[in-house]
PDB file of C-alpha atoms in Angstrom:
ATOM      1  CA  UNK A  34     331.466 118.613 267.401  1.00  0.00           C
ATOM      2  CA  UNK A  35     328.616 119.143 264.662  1.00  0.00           C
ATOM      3  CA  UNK A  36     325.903 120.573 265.267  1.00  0.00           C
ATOM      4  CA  UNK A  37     322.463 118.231 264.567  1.00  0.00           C
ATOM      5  CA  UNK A  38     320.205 121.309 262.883  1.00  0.00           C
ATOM      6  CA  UNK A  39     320.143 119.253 260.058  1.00  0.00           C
ATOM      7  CA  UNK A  40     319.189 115.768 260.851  1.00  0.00           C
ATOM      8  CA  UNK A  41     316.149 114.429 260.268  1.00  0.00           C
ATOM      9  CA  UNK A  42     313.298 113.253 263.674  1.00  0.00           C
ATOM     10  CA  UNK A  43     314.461 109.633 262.265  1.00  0.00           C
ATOM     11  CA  UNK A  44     318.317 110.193 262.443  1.00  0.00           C
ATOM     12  CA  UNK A  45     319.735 110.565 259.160  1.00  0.00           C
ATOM     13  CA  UNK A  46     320.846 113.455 257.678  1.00  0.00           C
ATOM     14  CA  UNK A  47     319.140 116.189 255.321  1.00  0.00           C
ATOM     15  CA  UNK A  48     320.799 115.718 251.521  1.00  0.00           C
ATOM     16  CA  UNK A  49     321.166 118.838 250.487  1.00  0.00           C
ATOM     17  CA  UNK A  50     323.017 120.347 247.360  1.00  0.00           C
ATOM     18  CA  UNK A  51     324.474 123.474 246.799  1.00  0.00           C
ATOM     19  CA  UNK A  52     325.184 125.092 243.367  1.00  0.00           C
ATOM     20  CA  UNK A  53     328.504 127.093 242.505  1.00  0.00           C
ATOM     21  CA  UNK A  54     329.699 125.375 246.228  1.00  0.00           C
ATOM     22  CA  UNK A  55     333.434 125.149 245.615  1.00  0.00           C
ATOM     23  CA  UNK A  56     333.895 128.814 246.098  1.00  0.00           C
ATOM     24  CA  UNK A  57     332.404 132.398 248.219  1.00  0.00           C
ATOM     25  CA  UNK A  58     328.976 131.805 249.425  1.00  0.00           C
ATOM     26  CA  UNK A  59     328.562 128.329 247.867  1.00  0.00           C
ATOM     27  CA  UNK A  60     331.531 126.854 249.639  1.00  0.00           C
ATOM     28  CA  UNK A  61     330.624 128.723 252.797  1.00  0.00           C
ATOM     29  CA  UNK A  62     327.209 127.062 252.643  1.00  0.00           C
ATOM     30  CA  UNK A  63     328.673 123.844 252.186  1.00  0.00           C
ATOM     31  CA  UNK A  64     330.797 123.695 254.991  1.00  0.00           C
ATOM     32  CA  UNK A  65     328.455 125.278 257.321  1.00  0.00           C
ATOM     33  CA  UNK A  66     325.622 122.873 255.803  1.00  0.00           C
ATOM     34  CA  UNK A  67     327.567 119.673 256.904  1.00  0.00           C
ATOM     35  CA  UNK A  68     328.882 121.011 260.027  1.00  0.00           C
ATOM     36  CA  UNK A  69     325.478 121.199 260.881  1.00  0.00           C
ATOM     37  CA  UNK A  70     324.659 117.445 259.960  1.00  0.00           C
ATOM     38  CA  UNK A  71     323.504 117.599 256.450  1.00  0.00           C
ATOM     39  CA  UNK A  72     324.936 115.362 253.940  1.00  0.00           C
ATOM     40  CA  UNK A  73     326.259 117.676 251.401  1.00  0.00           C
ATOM     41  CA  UNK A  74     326.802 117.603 247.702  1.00  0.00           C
ATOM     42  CA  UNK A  75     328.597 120.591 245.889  1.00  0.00           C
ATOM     43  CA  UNK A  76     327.637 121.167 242.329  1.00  0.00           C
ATOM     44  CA  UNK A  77     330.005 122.791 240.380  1.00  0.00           C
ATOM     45  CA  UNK A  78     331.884 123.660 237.467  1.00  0.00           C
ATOM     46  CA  UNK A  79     334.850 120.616 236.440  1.00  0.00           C
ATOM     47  CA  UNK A  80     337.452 123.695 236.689  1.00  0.00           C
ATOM     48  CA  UNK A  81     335.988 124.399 240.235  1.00  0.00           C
ATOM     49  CA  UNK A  82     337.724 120.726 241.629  1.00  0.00           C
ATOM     50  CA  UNK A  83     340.610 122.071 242.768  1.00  0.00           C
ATOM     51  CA  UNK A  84     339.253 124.720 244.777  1.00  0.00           C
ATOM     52  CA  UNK A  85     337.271 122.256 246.154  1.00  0.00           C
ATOM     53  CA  UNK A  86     339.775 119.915 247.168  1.00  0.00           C
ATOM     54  CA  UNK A  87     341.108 123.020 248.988  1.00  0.00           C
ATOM     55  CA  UNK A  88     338.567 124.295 250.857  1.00  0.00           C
ATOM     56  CA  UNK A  89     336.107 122.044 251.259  1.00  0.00           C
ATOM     57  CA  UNK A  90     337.636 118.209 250.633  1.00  0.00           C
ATOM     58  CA  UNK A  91     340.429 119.260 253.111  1.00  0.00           C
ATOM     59  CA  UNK A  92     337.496 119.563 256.170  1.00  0.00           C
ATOM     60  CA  UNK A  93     336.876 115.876 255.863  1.00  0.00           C
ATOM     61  CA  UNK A  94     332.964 116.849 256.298  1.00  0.00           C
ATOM     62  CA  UNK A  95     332.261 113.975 253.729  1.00  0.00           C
ATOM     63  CA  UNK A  96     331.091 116.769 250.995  1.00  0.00           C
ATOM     64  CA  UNK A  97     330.831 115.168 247.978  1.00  0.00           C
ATOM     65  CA  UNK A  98     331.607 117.346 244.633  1.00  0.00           C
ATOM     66  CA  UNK A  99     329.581 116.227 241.480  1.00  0.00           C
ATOM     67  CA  UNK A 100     330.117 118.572 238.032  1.00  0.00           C
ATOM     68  CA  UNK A 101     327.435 120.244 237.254  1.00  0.00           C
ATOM     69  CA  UNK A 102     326.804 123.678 234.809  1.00  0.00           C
ATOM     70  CA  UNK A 103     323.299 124.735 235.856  1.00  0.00           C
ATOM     71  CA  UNK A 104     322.519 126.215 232.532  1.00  0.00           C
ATOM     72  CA  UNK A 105     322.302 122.464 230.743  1.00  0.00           C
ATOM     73  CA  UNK A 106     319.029 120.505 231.373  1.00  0.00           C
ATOM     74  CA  UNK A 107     320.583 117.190 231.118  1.00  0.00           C
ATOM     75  CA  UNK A 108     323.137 118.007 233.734  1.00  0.00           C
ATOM     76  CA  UNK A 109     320.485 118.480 236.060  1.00  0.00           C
ATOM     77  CA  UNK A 110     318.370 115.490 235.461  1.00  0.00           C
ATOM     78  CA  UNK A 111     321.699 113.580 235.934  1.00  0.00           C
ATOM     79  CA  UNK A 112     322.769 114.919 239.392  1.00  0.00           C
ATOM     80  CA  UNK A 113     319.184 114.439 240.288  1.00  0.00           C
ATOM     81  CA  UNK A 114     319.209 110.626 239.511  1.00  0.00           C
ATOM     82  CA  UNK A 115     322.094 109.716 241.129  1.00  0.00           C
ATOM     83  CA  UNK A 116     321.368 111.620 243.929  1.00  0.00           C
ATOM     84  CA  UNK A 117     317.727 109.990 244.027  1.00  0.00           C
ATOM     85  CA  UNK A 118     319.921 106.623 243.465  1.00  0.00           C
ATOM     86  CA  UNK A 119     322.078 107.255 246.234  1.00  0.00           C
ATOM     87  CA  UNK A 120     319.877 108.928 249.325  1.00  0.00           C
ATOM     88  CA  UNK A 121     316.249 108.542 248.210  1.00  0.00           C
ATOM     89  CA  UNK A 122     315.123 111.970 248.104  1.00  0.00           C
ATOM     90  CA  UNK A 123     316.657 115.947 247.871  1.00  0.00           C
ATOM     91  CA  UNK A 124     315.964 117.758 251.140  1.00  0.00           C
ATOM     92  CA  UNK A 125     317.570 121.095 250.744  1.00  0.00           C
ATOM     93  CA  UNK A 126     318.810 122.896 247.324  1.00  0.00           C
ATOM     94  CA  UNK A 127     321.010 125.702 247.512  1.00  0.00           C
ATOM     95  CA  UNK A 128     320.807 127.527 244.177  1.00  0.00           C
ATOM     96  CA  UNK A 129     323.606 129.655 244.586  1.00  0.00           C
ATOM     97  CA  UNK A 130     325.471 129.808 241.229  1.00  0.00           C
ATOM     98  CA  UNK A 131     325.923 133.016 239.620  1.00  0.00           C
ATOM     99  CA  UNK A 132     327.871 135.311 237.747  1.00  0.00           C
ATOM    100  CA  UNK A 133     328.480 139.123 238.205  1.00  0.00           C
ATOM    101  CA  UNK A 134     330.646 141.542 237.380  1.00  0.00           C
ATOM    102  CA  UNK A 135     331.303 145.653 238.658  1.00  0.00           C
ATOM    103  CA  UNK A 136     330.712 147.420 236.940  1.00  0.00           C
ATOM    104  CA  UNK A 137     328.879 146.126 234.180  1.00  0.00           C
ATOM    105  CA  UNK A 138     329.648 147.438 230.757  1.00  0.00           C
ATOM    106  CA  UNK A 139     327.120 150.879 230.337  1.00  0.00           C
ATOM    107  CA  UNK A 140     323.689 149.099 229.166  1.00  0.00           C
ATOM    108  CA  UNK A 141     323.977 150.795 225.496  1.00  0.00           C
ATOM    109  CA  UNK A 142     327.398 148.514 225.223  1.00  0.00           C
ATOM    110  CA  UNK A 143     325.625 145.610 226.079  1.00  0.00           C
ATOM    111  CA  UNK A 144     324.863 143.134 223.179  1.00  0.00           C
ATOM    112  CA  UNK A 145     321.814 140.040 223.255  1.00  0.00           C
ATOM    113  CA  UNK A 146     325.063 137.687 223.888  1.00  0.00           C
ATOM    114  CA  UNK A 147     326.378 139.510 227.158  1.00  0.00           C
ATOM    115  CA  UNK A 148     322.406 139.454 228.538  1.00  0.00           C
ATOM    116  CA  UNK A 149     321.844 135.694 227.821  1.00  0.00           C
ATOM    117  CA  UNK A 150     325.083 134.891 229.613  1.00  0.00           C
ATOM    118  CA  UNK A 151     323.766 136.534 232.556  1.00  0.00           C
ATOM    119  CA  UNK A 152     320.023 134.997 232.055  1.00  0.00           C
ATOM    120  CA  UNK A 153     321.270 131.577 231.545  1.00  0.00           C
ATOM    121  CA  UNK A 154     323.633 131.470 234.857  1.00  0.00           C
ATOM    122  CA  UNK A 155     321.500 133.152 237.277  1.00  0.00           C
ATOM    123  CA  UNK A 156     318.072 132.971 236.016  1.00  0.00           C
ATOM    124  CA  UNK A 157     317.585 129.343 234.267  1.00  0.00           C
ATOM    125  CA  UNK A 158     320.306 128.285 236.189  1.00  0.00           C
ATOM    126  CA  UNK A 159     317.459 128.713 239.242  1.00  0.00           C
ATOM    127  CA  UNK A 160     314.659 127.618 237.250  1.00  0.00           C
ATOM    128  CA  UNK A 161     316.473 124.340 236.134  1.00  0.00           C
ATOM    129  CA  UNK A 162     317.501 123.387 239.745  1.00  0.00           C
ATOM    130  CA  UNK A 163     313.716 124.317 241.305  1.00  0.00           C
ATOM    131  CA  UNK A 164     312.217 122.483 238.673  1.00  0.00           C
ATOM    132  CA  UNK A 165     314.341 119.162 238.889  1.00  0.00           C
ATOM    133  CA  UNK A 166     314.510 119.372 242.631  1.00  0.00           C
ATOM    134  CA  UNK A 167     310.889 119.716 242.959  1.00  0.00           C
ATOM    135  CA  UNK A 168     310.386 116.286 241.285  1.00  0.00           C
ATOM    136  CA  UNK A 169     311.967 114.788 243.324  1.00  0.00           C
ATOM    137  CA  UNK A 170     311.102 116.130 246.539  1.00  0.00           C
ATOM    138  CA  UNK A 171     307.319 115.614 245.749  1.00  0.00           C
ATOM    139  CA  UNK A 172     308.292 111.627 246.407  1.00  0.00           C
ATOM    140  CA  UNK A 173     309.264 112.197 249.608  1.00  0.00           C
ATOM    141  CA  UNK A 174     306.917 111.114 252.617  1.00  0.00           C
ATOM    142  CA  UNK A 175     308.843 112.678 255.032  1.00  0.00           C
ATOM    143  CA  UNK A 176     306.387 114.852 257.618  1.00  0.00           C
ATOM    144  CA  UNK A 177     309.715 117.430 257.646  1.00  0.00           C
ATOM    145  CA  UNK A 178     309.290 119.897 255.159  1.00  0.00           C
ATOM    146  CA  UNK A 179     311.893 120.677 252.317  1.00  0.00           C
ATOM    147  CA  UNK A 180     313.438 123.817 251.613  1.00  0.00           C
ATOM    148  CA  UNK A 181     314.813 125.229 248.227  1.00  0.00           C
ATOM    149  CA  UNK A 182     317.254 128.466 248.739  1.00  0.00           C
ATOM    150  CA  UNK A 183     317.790 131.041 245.728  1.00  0.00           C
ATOM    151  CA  UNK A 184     320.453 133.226 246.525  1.00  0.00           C
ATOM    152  CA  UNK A 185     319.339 136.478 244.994  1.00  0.00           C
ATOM    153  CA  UNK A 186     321.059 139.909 246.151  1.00  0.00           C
ATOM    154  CA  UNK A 187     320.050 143.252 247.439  1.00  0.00           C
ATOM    155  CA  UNK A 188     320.768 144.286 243.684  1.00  0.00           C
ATOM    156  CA  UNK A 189     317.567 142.107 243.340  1.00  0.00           C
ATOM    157  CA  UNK A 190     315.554 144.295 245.612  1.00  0.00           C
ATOM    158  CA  UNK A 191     316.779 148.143 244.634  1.00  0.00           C
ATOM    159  CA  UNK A 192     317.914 149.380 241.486  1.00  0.00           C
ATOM    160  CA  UNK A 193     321.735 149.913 241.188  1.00  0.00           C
ATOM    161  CA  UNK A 194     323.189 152.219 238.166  1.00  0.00           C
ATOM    162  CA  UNK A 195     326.168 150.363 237.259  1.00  0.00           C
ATOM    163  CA  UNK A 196     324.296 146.843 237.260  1.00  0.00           C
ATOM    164  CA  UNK A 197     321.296 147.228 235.159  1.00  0.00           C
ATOM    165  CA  UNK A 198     321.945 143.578 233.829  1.00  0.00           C
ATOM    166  CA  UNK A 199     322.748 141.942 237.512  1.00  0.00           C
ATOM    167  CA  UNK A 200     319.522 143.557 238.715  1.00  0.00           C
ATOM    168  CA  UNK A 201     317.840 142.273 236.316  1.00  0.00           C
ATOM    169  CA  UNK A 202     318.332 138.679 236.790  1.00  0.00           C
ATOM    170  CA  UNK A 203     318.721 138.963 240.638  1.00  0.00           C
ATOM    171  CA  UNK A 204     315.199 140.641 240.667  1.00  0.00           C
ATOM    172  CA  UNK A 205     313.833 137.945 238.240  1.00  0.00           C
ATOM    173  CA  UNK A 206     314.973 135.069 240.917  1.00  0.00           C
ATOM    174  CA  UNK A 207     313.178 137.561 243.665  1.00  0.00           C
ATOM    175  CA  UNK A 208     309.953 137.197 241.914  1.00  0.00           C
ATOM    176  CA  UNK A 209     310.360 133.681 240.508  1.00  0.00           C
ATOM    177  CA  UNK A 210     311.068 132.552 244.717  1.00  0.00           C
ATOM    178  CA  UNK A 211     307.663 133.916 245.584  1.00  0.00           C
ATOM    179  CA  UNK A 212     305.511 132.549 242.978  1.00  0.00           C
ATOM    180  CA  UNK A 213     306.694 129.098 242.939  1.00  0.00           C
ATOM    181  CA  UNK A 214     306.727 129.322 246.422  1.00  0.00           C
ATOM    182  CA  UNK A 215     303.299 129.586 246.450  1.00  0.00           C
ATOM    183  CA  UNK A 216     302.415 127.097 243.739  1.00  0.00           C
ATOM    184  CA  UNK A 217     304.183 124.465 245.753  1.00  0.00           C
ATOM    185  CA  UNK A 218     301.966 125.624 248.925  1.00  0.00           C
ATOM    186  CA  UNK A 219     298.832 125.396 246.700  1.00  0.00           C
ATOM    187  CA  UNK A 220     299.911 121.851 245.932  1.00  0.00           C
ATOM    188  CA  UNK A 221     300.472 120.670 249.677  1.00  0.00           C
ATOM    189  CA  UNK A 222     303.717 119.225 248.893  1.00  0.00           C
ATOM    190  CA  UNK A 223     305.575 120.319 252.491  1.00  0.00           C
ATOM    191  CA  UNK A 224     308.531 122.174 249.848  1.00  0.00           C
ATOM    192  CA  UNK A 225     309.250 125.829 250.737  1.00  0.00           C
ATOM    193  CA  UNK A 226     310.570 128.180 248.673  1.00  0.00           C
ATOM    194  CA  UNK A 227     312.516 131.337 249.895  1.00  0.00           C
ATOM    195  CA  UNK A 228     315.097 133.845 249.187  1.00  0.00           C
ATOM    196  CA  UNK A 229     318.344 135.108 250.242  1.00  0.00           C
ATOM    197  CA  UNK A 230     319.673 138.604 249.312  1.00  0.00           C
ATOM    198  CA  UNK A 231     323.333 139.853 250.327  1.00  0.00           C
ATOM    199  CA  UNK A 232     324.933 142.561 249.776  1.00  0.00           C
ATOM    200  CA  UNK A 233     328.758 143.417 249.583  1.00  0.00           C
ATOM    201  CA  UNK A 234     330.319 139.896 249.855  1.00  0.00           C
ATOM    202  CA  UNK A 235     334.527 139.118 250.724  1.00  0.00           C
ATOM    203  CA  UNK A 236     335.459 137.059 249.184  1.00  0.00           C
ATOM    204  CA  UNK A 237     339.101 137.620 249.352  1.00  0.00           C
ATOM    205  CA  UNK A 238     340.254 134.421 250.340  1.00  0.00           C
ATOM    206  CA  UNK A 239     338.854 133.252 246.981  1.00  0.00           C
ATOM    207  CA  UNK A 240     340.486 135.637 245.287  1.00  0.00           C
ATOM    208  CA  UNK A 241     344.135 134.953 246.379  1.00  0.00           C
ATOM    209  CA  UNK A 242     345.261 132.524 244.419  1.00  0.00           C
ATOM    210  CA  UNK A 243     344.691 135.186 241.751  1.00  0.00           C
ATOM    211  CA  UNK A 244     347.037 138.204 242.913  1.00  0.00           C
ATOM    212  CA  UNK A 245     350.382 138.185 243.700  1.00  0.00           C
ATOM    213  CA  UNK A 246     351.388 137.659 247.167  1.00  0.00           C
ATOM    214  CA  UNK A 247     353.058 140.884 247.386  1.00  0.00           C
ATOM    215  CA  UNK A 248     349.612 142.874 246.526  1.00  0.00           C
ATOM    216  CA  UNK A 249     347.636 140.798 249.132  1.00  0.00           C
ATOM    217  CA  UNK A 250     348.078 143.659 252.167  1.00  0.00           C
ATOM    218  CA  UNK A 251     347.269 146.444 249.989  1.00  0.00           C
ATOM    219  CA  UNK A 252     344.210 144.454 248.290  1.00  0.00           C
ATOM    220  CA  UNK A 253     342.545 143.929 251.576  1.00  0.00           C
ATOM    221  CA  UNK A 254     342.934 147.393 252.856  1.00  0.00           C
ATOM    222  CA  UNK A 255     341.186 148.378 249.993  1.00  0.00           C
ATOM    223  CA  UNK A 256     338.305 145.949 250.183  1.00  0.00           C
ATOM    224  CA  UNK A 257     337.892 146.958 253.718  1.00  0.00           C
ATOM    225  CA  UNK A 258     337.630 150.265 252.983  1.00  0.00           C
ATOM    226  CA  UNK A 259     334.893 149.896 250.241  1.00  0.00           C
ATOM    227  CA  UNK A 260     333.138 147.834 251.614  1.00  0.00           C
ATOM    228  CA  UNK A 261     332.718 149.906 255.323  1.00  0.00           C
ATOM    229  CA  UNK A 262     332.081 152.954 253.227  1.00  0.00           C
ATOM    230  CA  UNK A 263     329.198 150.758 251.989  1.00  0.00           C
ATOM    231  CA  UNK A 264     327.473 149.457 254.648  1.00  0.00           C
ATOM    232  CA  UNK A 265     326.050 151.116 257.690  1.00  0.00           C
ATOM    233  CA  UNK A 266     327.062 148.189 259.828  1.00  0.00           C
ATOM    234  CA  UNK A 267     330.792 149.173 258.943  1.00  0.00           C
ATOM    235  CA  UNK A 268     331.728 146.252 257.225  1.00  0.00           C
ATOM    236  CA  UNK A 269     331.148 143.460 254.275  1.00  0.00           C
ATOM    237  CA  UNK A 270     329.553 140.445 254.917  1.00  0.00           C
ATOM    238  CA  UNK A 271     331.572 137.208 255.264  1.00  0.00           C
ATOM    239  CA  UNK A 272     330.413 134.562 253.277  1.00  0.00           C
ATOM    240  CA  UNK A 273     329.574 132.674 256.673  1.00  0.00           C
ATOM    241  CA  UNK A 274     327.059 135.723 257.640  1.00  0.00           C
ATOM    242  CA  UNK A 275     324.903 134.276 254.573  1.00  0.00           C
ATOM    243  CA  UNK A 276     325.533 130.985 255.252  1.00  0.00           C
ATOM    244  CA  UNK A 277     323.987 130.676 258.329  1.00  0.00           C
ATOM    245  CA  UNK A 278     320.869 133.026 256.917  1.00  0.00           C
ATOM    246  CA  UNK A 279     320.934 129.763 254.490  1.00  0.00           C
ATOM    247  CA  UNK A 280     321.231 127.065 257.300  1.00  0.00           C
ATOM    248  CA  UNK A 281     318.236 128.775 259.147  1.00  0.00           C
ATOM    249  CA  UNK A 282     316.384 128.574 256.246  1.00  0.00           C
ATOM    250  CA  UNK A 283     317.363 124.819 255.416  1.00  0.00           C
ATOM    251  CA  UNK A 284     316.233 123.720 259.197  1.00  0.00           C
ATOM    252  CA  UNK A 285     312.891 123.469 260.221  1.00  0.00           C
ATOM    253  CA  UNK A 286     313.620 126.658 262.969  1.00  0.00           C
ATOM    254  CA  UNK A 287     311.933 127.983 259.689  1.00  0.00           C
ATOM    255  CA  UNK A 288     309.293 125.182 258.858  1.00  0.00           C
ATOM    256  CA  UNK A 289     306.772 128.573 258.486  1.00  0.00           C
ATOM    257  CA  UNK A 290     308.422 130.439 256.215  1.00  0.00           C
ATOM    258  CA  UNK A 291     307.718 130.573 252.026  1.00  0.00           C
ATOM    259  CA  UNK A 292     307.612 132.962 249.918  1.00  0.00           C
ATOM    260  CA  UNK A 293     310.314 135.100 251.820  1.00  0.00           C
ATOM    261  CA  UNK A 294     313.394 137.254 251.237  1.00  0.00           C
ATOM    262  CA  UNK A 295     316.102 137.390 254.053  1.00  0.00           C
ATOM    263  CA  UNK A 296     318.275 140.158 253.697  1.00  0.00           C
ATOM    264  CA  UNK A 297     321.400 140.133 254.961  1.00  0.00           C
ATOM    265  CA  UNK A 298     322.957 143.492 253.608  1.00  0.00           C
ATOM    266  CA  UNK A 299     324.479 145.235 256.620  1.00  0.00           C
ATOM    267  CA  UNK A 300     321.831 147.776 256.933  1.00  0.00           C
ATOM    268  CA  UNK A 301     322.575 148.737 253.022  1.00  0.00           C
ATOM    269  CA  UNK A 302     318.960 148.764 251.946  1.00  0.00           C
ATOM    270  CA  UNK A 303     317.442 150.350 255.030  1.00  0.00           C
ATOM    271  CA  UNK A 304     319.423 153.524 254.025  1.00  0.00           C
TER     272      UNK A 304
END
């Protein structure tokens, strides 16, 4: 049975799209989103449809999947339209979209093209979707507030050697969360802005498809062993244990929080 978290004090659902959904934390959110009663819309990358279809389409949670690259303006402005056209309004955005890799080139190999890359997907990529989504939220006259999610990272909050570029970016959404959070405040428009940081993420189940059967056993022994060697809870975070950091923050259980950065790291930054 679904859970109603997500339905509105009039009955209908929150809309709420999620950005880089087809896959990890994105697809994670999505399902968790709709099981909760939100009416869900993944945007992704075209290439991203069949991983869709898999993990998400297969649910029959009526997620709908709309291609989207969150670095192009126009893109944006069209999934904005037609989901204005179809539901009214935008009640929850997910910007979750991202790239990353580890380790990162050393910062002297790094060239202007390798940091725009990174910039575009996880930076404007945020600034694009906050910006669209707050137009069309401010035409809601709903009394129920709406939320926009960034999904930064820890790597966003503490400096990390080996990512000097990731850091970068995922500290740049950190900072971006809080001051438009408080614009929107200033402006009385009921939108709240926060911030999700993880840290160590499996997302081995994405990642299977990718590696031969016969190295699956050996694969996850290893990721379990990094990644309870990394956190003081003992092990990584399932994409799930952000996703319902993100469904908390897409409810109104959190109608007084702005401005704010949830970390769910495992105990990693407390070290």
């Amino acid at each position: 049975m679904l859970s109603k978290r997500l339905v509105k004090a009039i009955g209908t659902p929150k809309v709420a799209l999620v950005t880089g959904g087809a896959s990890g934390i994105g697809r994670a959110c999505a399902v968790l989103l709709a099981q909760n009663g939100a009416k869900v819309i993944v945007g992704d990358l075209p290439t991203a449809r069949p991983r869709f279809d898999k993990w998400i389409g297969s649910k029959n949670l009526g997620v709908d999947f709309h291609a989207l690259d969150v670095t192009n303006g126009d893109q944006w402005t069209k999934i904005m339209q037609e989901i204005e056209d179809k539901y009214k309004t935008i009640d929850v955005l997910v910007n979750n979209a991202g790239i990353y890799s580890q380790p990162e080139p050393t910062f002297l190999e790094q060239n202007e093209d390798y940091w725009r890359k990174y910039y575009s997907v996880n930076v404007e990529g945020a600034l694009l979707g906050t910006r669209e989504a707050i137009r069309l939220m401010k035409k809601s006259t709903s009394d129920e507030s709406r939320s926009i999610i960034n999904i930064s990272s820890n790597a966003g909050q503490i400096g990390m050697p080996d990512l000097p570029t990731y850091c970068f970016t995922k500290g740049a959404v950190r900072m971006f969360t809080k001051s438009i959070a408080l614009q929107v405040a200033r402006d009385k428009s009921n939108i709240r802005v926060n911030s999700v940081h993880p840290g160590g993420v499996d997302v081995f189940q994405d990642k299977m498809d990718l590696i031969p059967v016969e190295q699956h056993a050996a694969m996850r022994v290893q990721i379990d062993s990094i990644m309870e060697g990394m956190h003081p809870i003992g092990r990584g975070a399932k994409p799930e244990d952000i996703a319902n950091a993100v469904v908390f923050l897409a409810s109104e259980e959190s109608a007084f929080m702005t401005g704010s950065e949830v970390t769910v790291d495992g105990g990693y930054t407390a070290q």
